Each structure stands twice: as structure tokens, then as C-alpha cells.
Short mmCIF file of C-alpha atoms in Angstrom, two decimals:
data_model
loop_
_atom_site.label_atom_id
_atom_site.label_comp_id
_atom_site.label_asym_id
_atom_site.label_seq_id
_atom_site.Cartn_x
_atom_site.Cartn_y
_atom_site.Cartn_z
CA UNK J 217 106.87 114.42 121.54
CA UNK J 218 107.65 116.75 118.58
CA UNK J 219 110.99 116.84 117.62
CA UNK J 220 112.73 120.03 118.08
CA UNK J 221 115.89 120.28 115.98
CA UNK J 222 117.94 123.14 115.18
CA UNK J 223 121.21 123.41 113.64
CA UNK J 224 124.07 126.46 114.06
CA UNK J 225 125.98 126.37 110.90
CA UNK J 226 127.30 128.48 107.99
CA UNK J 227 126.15 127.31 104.88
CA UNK J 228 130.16 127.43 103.61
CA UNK J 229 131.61 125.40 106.54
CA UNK J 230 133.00 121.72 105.65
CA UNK J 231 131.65 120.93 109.03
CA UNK J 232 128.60 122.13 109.09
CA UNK J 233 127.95 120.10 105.53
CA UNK J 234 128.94 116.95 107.20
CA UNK J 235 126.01 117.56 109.52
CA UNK J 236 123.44 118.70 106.71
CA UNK J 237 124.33 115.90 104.81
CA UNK J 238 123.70 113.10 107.71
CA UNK J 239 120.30 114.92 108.66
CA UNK J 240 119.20 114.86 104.80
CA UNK J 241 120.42 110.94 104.84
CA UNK J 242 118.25 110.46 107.96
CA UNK J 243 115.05 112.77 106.69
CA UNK J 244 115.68 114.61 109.90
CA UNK J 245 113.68 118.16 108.69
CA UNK J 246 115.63 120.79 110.60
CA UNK J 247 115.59 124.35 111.23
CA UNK J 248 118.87 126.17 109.89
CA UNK J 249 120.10 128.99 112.05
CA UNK J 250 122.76 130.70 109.74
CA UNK J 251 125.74 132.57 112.05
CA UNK J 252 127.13 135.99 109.99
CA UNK J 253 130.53 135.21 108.70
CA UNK J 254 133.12 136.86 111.06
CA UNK J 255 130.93 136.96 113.95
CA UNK J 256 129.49 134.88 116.58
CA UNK J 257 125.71 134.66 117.87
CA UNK J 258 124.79 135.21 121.45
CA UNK J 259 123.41 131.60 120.70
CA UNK J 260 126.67 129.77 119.21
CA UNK J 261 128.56 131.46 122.34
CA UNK J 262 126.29 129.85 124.88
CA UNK J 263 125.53 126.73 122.98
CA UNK J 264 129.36 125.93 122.80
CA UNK J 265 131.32 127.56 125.36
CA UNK J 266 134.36 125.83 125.00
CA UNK J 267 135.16 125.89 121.37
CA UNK J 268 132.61 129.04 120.23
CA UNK J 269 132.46 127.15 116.49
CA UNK J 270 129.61 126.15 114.21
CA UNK J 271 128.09 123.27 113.76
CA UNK J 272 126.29 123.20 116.87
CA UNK J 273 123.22 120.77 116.99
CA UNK J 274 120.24 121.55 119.34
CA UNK J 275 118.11 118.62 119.57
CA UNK J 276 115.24 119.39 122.08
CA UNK J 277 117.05 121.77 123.88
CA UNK J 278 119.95 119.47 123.90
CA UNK J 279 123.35 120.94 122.71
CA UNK J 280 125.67 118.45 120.51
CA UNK J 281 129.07 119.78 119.00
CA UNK J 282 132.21 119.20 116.67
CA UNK J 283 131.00 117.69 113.84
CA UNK J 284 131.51 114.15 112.83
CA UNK J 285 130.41 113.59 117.22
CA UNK J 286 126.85 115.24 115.90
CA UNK J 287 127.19 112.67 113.01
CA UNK J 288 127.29 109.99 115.31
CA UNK J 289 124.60 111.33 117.47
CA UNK J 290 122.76 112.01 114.11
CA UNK J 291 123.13 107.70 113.38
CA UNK J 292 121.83 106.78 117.02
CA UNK J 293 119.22 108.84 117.38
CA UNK J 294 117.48 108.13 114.14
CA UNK J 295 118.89 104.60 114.12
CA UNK J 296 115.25 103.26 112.20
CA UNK J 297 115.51 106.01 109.67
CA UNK J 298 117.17 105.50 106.59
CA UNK J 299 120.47 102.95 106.43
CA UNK J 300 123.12 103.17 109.20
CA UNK J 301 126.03 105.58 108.96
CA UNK J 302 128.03 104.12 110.93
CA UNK J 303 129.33 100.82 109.53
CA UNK J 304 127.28 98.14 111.79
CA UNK J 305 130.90 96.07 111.49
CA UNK J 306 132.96 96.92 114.54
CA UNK J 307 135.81 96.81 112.51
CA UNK J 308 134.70 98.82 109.93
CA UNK J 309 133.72 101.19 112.29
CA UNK J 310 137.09 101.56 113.47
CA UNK J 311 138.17 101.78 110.13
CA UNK J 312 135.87 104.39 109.34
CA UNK J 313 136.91 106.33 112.33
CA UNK J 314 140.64 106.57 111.89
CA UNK J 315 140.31 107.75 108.24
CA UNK J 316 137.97 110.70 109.85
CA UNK J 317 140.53 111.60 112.34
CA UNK J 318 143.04 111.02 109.51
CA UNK J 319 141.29 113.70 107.07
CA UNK J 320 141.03 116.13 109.85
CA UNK J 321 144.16 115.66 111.17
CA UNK J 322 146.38 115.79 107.53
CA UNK J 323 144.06 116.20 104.45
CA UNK J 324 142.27 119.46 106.68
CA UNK J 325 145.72 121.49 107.54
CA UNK J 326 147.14 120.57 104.08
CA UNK J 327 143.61 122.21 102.09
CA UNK J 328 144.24 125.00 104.63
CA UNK J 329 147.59 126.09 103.22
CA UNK J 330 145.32 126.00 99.70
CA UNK J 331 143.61 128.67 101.25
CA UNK J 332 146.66 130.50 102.75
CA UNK J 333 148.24 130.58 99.73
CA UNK J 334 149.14 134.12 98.23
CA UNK J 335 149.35 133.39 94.69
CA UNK J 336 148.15 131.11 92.22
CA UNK J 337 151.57 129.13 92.05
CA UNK J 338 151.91 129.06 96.11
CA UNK J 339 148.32 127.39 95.90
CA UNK J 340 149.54 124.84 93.22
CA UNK J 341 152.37 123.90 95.27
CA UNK J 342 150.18 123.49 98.45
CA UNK J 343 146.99 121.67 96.30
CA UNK J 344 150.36 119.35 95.55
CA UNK J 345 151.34 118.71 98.96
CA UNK J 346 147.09 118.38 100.25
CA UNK J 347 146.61 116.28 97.28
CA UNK J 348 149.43 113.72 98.21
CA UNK J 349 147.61 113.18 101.75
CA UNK J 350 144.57 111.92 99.58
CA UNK J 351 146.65 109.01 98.35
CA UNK J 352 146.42 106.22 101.05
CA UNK J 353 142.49 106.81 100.74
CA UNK J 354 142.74 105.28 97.28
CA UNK J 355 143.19 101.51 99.12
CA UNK J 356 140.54 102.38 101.69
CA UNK J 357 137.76 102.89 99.40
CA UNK J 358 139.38 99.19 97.68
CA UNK J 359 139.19 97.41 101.22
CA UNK J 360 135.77 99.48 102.74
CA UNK J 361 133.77 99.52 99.71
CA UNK J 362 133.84 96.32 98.41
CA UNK J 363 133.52 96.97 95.05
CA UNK J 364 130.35 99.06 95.68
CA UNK J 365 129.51 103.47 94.78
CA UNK J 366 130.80 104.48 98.41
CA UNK J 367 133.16 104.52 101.32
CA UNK J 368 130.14 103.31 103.03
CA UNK J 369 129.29 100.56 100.70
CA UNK J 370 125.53 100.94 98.76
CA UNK J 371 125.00 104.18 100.82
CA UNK J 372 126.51 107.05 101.87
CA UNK J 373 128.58 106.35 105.29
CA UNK J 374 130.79 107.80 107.83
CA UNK J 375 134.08 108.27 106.19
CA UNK J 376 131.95 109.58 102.88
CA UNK J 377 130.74 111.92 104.80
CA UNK J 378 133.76 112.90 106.43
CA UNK J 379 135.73 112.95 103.14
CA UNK J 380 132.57 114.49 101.17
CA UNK J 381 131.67 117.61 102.94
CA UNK J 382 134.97 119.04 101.33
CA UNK J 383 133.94 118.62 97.85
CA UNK J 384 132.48 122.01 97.27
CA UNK J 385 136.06 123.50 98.97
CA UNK J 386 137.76 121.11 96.42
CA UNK J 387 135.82 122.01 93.34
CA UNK J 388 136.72 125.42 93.43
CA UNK J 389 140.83 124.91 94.24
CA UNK J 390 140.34 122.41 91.28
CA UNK J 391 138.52 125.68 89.19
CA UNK J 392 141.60 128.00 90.83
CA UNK J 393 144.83 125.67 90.08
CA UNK J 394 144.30 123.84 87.42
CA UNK J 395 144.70 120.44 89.22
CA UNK J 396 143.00 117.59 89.57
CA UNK J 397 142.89 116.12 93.45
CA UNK J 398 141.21 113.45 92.20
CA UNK J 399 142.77 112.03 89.42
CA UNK J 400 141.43 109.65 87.29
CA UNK J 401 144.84 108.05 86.91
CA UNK J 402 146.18 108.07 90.09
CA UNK J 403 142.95 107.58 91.89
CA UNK J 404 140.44 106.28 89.75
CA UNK J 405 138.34 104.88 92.26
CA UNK J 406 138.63 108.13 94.52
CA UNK J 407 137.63 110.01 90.98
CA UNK J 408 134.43 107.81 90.45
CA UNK J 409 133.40 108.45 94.53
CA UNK J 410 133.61 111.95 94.17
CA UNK J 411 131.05 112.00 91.29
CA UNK J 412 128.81 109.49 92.81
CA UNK J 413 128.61 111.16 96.40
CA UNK J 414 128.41 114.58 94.70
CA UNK J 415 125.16 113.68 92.78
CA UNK J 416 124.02 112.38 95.93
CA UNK J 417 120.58 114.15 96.71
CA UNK J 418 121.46 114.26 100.16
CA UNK J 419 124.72 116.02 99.42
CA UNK J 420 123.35 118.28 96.67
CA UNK J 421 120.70 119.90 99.22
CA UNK J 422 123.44 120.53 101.36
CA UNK J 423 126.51 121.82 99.45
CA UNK J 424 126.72 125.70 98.19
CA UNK J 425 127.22 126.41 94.62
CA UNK J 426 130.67 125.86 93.30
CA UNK J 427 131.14 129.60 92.47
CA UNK J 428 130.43 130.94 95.95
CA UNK J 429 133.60 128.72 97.25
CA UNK J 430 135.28 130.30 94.60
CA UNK J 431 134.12 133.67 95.54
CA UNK J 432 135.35 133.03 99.01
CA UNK J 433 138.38 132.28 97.92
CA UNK J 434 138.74 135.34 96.20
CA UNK U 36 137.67 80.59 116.89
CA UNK U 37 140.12 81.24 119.43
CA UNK U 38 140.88 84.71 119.61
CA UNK U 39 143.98 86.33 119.21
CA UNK U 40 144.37 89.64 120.74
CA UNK U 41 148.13 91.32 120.39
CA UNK U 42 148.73 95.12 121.87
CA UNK U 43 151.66 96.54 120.61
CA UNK U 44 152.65 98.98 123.77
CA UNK U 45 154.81 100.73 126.00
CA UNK U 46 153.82 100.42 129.68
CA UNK U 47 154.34 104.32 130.32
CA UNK U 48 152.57 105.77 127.56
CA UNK U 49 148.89 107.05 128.70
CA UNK U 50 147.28 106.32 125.22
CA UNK U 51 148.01 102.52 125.95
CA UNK U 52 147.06 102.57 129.61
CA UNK U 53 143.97 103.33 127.86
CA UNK U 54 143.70 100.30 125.98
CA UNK U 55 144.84 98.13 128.43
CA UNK U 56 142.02 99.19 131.01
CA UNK U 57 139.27 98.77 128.51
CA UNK U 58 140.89 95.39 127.75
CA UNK U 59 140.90 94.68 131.30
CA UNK U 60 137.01 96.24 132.33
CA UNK U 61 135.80 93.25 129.52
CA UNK U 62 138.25 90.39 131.00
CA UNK U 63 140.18 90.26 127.53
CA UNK U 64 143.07 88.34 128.02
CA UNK U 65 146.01 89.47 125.08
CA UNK U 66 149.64 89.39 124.95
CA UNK U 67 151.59 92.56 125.29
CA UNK U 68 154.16 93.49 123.11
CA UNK U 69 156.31 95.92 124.57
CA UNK U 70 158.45 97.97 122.18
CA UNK U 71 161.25 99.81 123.45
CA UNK U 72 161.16 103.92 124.22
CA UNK U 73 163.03 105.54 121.69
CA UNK U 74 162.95 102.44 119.27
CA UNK U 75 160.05 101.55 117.13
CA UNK U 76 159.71 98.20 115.81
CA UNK U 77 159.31 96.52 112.74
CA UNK U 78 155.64 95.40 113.72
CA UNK U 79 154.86 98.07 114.70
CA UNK U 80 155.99 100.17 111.75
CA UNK U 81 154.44 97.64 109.32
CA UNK U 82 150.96 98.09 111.51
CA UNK U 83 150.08 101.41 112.09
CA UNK U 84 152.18 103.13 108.83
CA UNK U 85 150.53 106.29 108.87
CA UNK U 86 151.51 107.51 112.58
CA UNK U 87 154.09 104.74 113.51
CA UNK U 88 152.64 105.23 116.90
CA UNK U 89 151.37 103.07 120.16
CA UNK U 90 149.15 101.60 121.09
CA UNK U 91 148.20 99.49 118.31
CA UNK U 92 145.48 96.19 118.70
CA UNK U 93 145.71 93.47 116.76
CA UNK U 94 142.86 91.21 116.68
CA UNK U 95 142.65 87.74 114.96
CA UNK U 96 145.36 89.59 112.24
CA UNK U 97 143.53 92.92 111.76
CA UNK U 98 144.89 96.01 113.10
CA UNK U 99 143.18 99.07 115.18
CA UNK U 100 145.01 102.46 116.06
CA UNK U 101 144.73 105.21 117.79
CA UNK U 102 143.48 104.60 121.57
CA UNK U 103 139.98 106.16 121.95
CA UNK U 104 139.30 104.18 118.36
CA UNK U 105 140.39 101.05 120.13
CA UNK U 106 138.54 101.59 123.54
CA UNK U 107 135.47 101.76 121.06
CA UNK U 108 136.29 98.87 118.97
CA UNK U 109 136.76 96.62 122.58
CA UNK U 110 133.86 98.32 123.84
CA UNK U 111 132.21 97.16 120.34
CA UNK U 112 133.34 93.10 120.20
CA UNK U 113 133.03 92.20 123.63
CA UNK U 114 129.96 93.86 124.21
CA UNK U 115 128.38 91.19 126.31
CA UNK U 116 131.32 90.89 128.29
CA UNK U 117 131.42 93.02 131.28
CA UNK U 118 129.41 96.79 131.39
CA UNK U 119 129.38 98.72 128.61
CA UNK U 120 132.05 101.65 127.97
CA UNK U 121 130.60 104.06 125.63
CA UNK U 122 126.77 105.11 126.86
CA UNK U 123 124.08 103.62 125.44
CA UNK U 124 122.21 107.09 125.80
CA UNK U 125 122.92 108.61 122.45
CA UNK U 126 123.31 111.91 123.99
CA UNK U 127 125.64 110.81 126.77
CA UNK U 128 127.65 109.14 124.52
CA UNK U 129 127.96 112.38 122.88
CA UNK U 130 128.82 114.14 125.62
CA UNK U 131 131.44 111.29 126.16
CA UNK U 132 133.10 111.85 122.97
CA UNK U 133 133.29 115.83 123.18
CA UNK U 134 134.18 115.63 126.02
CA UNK U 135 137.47 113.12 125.40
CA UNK U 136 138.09 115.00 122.31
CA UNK U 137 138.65 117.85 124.81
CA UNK U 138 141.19 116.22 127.14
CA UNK U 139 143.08 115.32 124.08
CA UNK U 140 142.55 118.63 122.45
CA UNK U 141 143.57 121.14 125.75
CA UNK U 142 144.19 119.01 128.74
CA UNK U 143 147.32 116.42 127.01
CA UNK U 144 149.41 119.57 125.34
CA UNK U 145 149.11 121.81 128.22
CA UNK U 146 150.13 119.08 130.45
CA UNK U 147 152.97 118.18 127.35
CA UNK U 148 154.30 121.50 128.77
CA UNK U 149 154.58 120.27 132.72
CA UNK U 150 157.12 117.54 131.07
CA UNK U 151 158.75 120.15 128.96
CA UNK U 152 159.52 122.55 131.98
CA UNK U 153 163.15 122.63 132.52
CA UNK U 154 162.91 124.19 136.02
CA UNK U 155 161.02 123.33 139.24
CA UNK U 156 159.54 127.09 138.97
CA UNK U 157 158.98 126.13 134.98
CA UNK U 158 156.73 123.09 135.83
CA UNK U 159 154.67 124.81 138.43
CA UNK U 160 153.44 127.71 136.26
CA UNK U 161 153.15 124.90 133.34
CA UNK U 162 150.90 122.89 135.98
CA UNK U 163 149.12 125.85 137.40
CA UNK U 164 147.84 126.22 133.56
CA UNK U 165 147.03 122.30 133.02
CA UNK U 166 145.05 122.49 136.48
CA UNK U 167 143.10 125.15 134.56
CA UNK U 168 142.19 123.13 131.96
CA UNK U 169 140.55 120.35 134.24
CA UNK U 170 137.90 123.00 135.59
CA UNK U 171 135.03 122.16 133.34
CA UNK U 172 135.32 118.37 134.12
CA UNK U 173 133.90 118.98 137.37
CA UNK U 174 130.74 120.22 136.21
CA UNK U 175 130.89 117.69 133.37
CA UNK U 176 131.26 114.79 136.33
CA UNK U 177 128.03 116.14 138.19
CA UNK U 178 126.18 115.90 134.89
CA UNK U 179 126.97 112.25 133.43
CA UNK U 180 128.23 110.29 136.36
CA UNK U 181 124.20 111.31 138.44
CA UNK U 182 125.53 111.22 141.59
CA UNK U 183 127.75 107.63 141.02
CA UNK U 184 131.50 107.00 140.90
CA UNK U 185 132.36 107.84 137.97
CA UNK U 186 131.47 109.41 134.72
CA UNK U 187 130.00 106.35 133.43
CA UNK U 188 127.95 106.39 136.35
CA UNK U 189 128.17 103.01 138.28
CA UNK U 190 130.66 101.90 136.19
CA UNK U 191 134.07 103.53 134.44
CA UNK U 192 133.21 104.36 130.84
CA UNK U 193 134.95 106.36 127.87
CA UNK U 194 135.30 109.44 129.54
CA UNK U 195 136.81 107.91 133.25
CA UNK U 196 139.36 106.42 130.38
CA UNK U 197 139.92 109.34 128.24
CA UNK U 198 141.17 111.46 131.37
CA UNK U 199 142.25 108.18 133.70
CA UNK U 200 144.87 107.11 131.62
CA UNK U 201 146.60 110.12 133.03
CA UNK U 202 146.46 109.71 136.84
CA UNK U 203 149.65 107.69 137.14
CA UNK U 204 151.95 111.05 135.14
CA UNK U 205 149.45 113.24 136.77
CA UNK U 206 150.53 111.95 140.28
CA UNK U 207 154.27 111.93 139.33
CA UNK U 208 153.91 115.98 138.55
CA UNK U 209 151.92 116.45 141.69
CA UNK U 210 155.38 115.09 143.78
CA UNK U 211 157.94 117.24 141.43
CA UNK U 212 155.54 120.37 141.76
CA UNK U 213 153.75 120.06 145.13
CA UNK U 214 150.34 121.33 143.56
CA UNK U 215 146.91 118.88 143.85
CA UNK U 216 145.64 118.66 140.29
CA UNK U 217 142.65 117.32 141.78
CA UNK U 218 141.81 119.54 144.37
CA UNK U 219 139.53 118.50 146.91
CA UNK U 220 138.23 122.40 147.39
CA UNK U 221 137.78 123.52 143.79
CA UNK U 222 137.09 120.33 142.10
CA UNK U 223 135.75 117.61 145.09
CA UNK U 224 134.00 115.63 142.74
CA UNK U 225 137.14 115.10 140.56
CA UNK U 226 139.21 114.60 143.49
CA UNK U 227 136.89 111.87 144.67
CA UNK U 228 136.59 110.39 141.11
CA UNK U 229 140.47 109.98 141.04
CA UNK U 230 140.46 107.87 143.93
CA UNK U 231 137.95 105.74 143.01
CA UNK U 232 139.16 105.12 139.88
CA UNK U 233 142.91 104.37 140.70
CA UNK U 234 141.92 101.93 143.03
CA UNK U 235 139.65 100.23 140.45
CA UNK U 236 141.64 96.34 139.77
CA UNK U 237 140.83 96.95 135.55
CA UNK U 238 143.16 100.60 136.74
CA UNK U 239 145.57 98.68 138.98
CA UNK U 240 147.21 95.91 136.55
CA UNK U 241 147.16 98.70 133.77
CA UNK U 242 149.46 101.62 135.36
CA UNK U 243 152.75 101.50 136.66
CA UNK U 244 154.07 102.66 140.11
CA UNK U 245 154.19 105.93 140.31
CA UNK U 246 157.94 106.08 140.74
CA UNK U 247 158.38 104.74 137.60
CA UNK U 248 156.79 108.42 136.06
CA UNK U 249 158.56 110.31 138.62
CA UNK U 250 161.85 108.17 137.41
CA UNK U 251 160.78 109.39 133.56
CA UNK U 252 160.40 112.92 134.84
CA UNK U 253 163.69 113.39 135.82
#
């Protein structure tokens, strides 16, 4: 059977990037259907009833939501296709996990007040605050990645992708403050992920331009 | 290697029930270490340091939080041991997750705000609300559990835990309010599904009397 996949997603969205990017790992060819900015499709409305938010994955007529479960569903389905996402390790796995609820639940609310912020000095003083919920992430990468480019180890894994599909978002607060949130001081190893997973191919295909985040932000 | 499986608990809260069931679906025998409501332990402060929270696993030294993480993680190392928790359909096991991510999402705060009410009348409107939030299980049951007991099917699975762990505080509201939750006119399948899965001997030695919720209640 030909594979029908289709993907609801806004090219900007941190979400939506975690999905491109585990697709592109996979080879998965895809058809992007790109929702307006401020409103919703007839199609995202019926596709996910409950939460009415991009990404939205429709694998033959199938309907997969929030993001980093379509990343999942992304690893299992293509299991033979490119290396695993998912750390094969159960306690990796678990690792993996709690750092991507972690980023959601901490790192994702702190960037937000980045956002929020009214003036350049309210958005250094909340890129301070987001930037301190990076730390701890610093000794995960030392215990996950045992000594190798990624989160994941020699490839691009969960938590990378989880952590990742904010770079373009971070870029631009970086362009906008001033600040570093990855410091090569303070988190050296953090500092030499970002570059790696950012000259990823399978990230670069699926991350916007640095100056549109800015322009967004604007 | 012998294995040495710790849970660091307390007996009323639904995120360990969780835990303990999974434990208890795979035949896992572990020693439970009960901290005290109110009180949080050194162990357990040292082991989970980022949300100083139950339920935390600790197997042969290493340390797993947060309770649908865990159920995973058990789910993962004793997979020959007893049926499997988390689908092996890729897609089901999606719906699994989304669907878990739900209850914890809508279902657990609007059902915070049943405990919170400070009046009889209070906790009735506040229940009336969290009823409204189980709705589009019922569907979700007819879909995954194909006509079985449960949503896992023949078997309890990830989702029968995600919402299960509540029955026993679900059941305490249901005396304090009068109200079903699970009523056998709008939502018979869920009604059934509760029944079935209290009575389940991995449910039993997991949840407390029900008196003992009622007795937090008040």
C-alpha cells in the first residue's frame, strides 16, 4: 500500500519542527499542509477536536497529535528506516522522556515570557530566568551522550529533538538580547550540541530562516 | 543479578497507584517506601531533585520519575513478564499516550477542584464539570478496548492506568457529592470498565479502602 502522509503544521511552530525533523530523520516524504497564522482549517478542527493545535499527523487517514506522541509514532512506524529515535535502552528512554516533559513543562513557559516581554530589558530579564532552566541539561547531555555529537548519542534522538526544534526561536532572542543561552562557559557541551544538531540536514530542511523568527518577534 | 526494585510512595496519591499496578500486572515484587504526607524525605529529595515529587522507582540504584514515564519503563524491562501495557500497534499506542496526556491535562485539575470545594454545593458543581471532562473516554473505550474489558482490550494497559489510578478518590467524591461519575446511562461502557477494573487483583493490592479517601476529603 502507498503511504499516505500528511502533516498540519506552521512552518514557525517549535512543535511542528519536532515533527519535520523526525520525518526528515526517517526519509518519510510528506505532504505539508500549512494552517494561516491566526486561524484554524476546517481540517485542523476536525483532525483534533480536543486541542484544535498544529502539528497534526495524518498517516493513511489516521489522525496522530501533540507532538513529541507523533515523534514516537514517527520511530515505530518506520522502525527499519534510518537509526532509532527513541533510545533502544529502557532506561535511556525514560531518561529521554522526562527531559521532554521537563523542556515543555519549564524551559517552554520560561521562552514564553521571552516572547511576552514588552521591552528589550523585560526580555533580558526573562531570556535570564528561561536560560537558567537550561542548566541541569548541561549533565544530561554528560550522562546520555557518552561523549558522542548528540543527546541521542551518534544520531539525532528524542530529547535532541525535543530540545532542538527551539533553536530557530532561540537564535533570534539570542539576535534580540544580546545573550547567549548557550554559553560556551557555562555550558560548553550544550554550546557544541546546538551547532552540531543545527547543521544537521535533517534539521536544516526543517527550521525557518533565523530572520523570520525575528520578524515574528517583532 | 538480583534485582532491586525501591518505590518511593505515598499509598493515597493516584500517580503512585499507578506505578504500583503496573508493578503488580508484571508480578514485580519491590519494597515500598512510604514517605509521610506533608513531609518529604531525604531520599526522596536527593532522587527526583527537579520536582521533589512521588512516585519515584528505583531500580538496581538508578532512578525513574514521573508515573506514566515509569509505567513505560516497567512496561519496558519486564516485557516478557505478564501482557504488555503500552500497545504494540504503533497507532494504538498513540492513541494511548494522547489520550493519558489528556486525563492529566483536563480530567486531574478539574477534578483538583472537587477537592478544593469548600462546600457540599461547591463540590457538586466542581464534579458536575469533572464528569464533563470524562465524556470523550467513552467513545475512546469503544475504539481501543474492540469490544473487551478494557482499553487495552483483554488486558489493562496504559490508558486503564492513566484514568484507573483515580477510581479509589473518584469513588470517595461520588459518596460526599451523590453524583455517578461513571454513569451507567451516558457513559455504560465506562461504567462497566470501572468495575472491571477495580476488581482486577494487580487494582486490589494497589488502592486503599475507599474510606481512607473519604477520611482525606474531609
Amino acid at each position: 500500500m502507498a503511504e499516505e502522509v500528511k502533516l498540519i503544521g506552521l512552518s514557525m511552530s517549535m512543535f511542528v519542527i519536532r515533527v519535520k525533523i523526525s520525518l526528515n530523520l526517517k526519509g518519510v516524504k510528506y505532504e505539508n499542509l500549512e494552517e494561516t497564522f491566526g486561524s484554524k482549517s476546517e481540517l485542523l478542527l476536525k483532525s483534533n477536536p480536543i486541542y484544535k493545535k498544529v502539528p497534526v499527523l495524518i498517516h493513511n487517514g489516521k489522525t496522530i497529535c501533540e507532538s513529541m506522541i507523533i515523534v514516537q509514532y514517527v520511530d515505530d512506524v518506520w522502525s527499519d528506516a534510518g537509526p532509532s529515535i527513541v533510545p533502544s535502552d529502557p532506561f535511556d528512554a525514560a531518561m529521554a522522556r522526562f527531559w521532554s516533559y521537563y523542556i515543555d513543562d519549564k524551559w517552554f513557559p520560561a521562552y514564553g515570557e521571552v516572547i511576552k516581554g514588552q521591552t528589550r530589558e523585560a526580555k533580558i530579564e526573562a531570556a535570564k530566568e528561561a536560560i537558567a532552566t537550561l542548566q541541569p541539561l548541561e549533565e544530561v547531555f554528560q550522562q546520555q551522550s557518552k561523549g558522542k555529537d548528540f543527546f541521542g548519542g551518534d544520531t539525532i534522538g528524542y530529547l535532541d529533538i525535543a530540545l532542538g526544534c527551539y533553536l530557530g526561536w532561540i537564535k533570534a532572542a539570542e539576535k534580540l538580547t544580546g545573550l547567549e543561552f548557550f554559553d560556551k562557559n557555562e555550558t560548553p557541551l550544550l554550546a557544541a550540541w546546538a551547532e552540531c544538531f543545527y547543521s544537521n540536514d535533517a534539521v536544516k530542511c526543517a527550521v525557518p530562516d533565523v530572520d523570520e523568527f525575528v520578524e515574528f518577534f517583532h
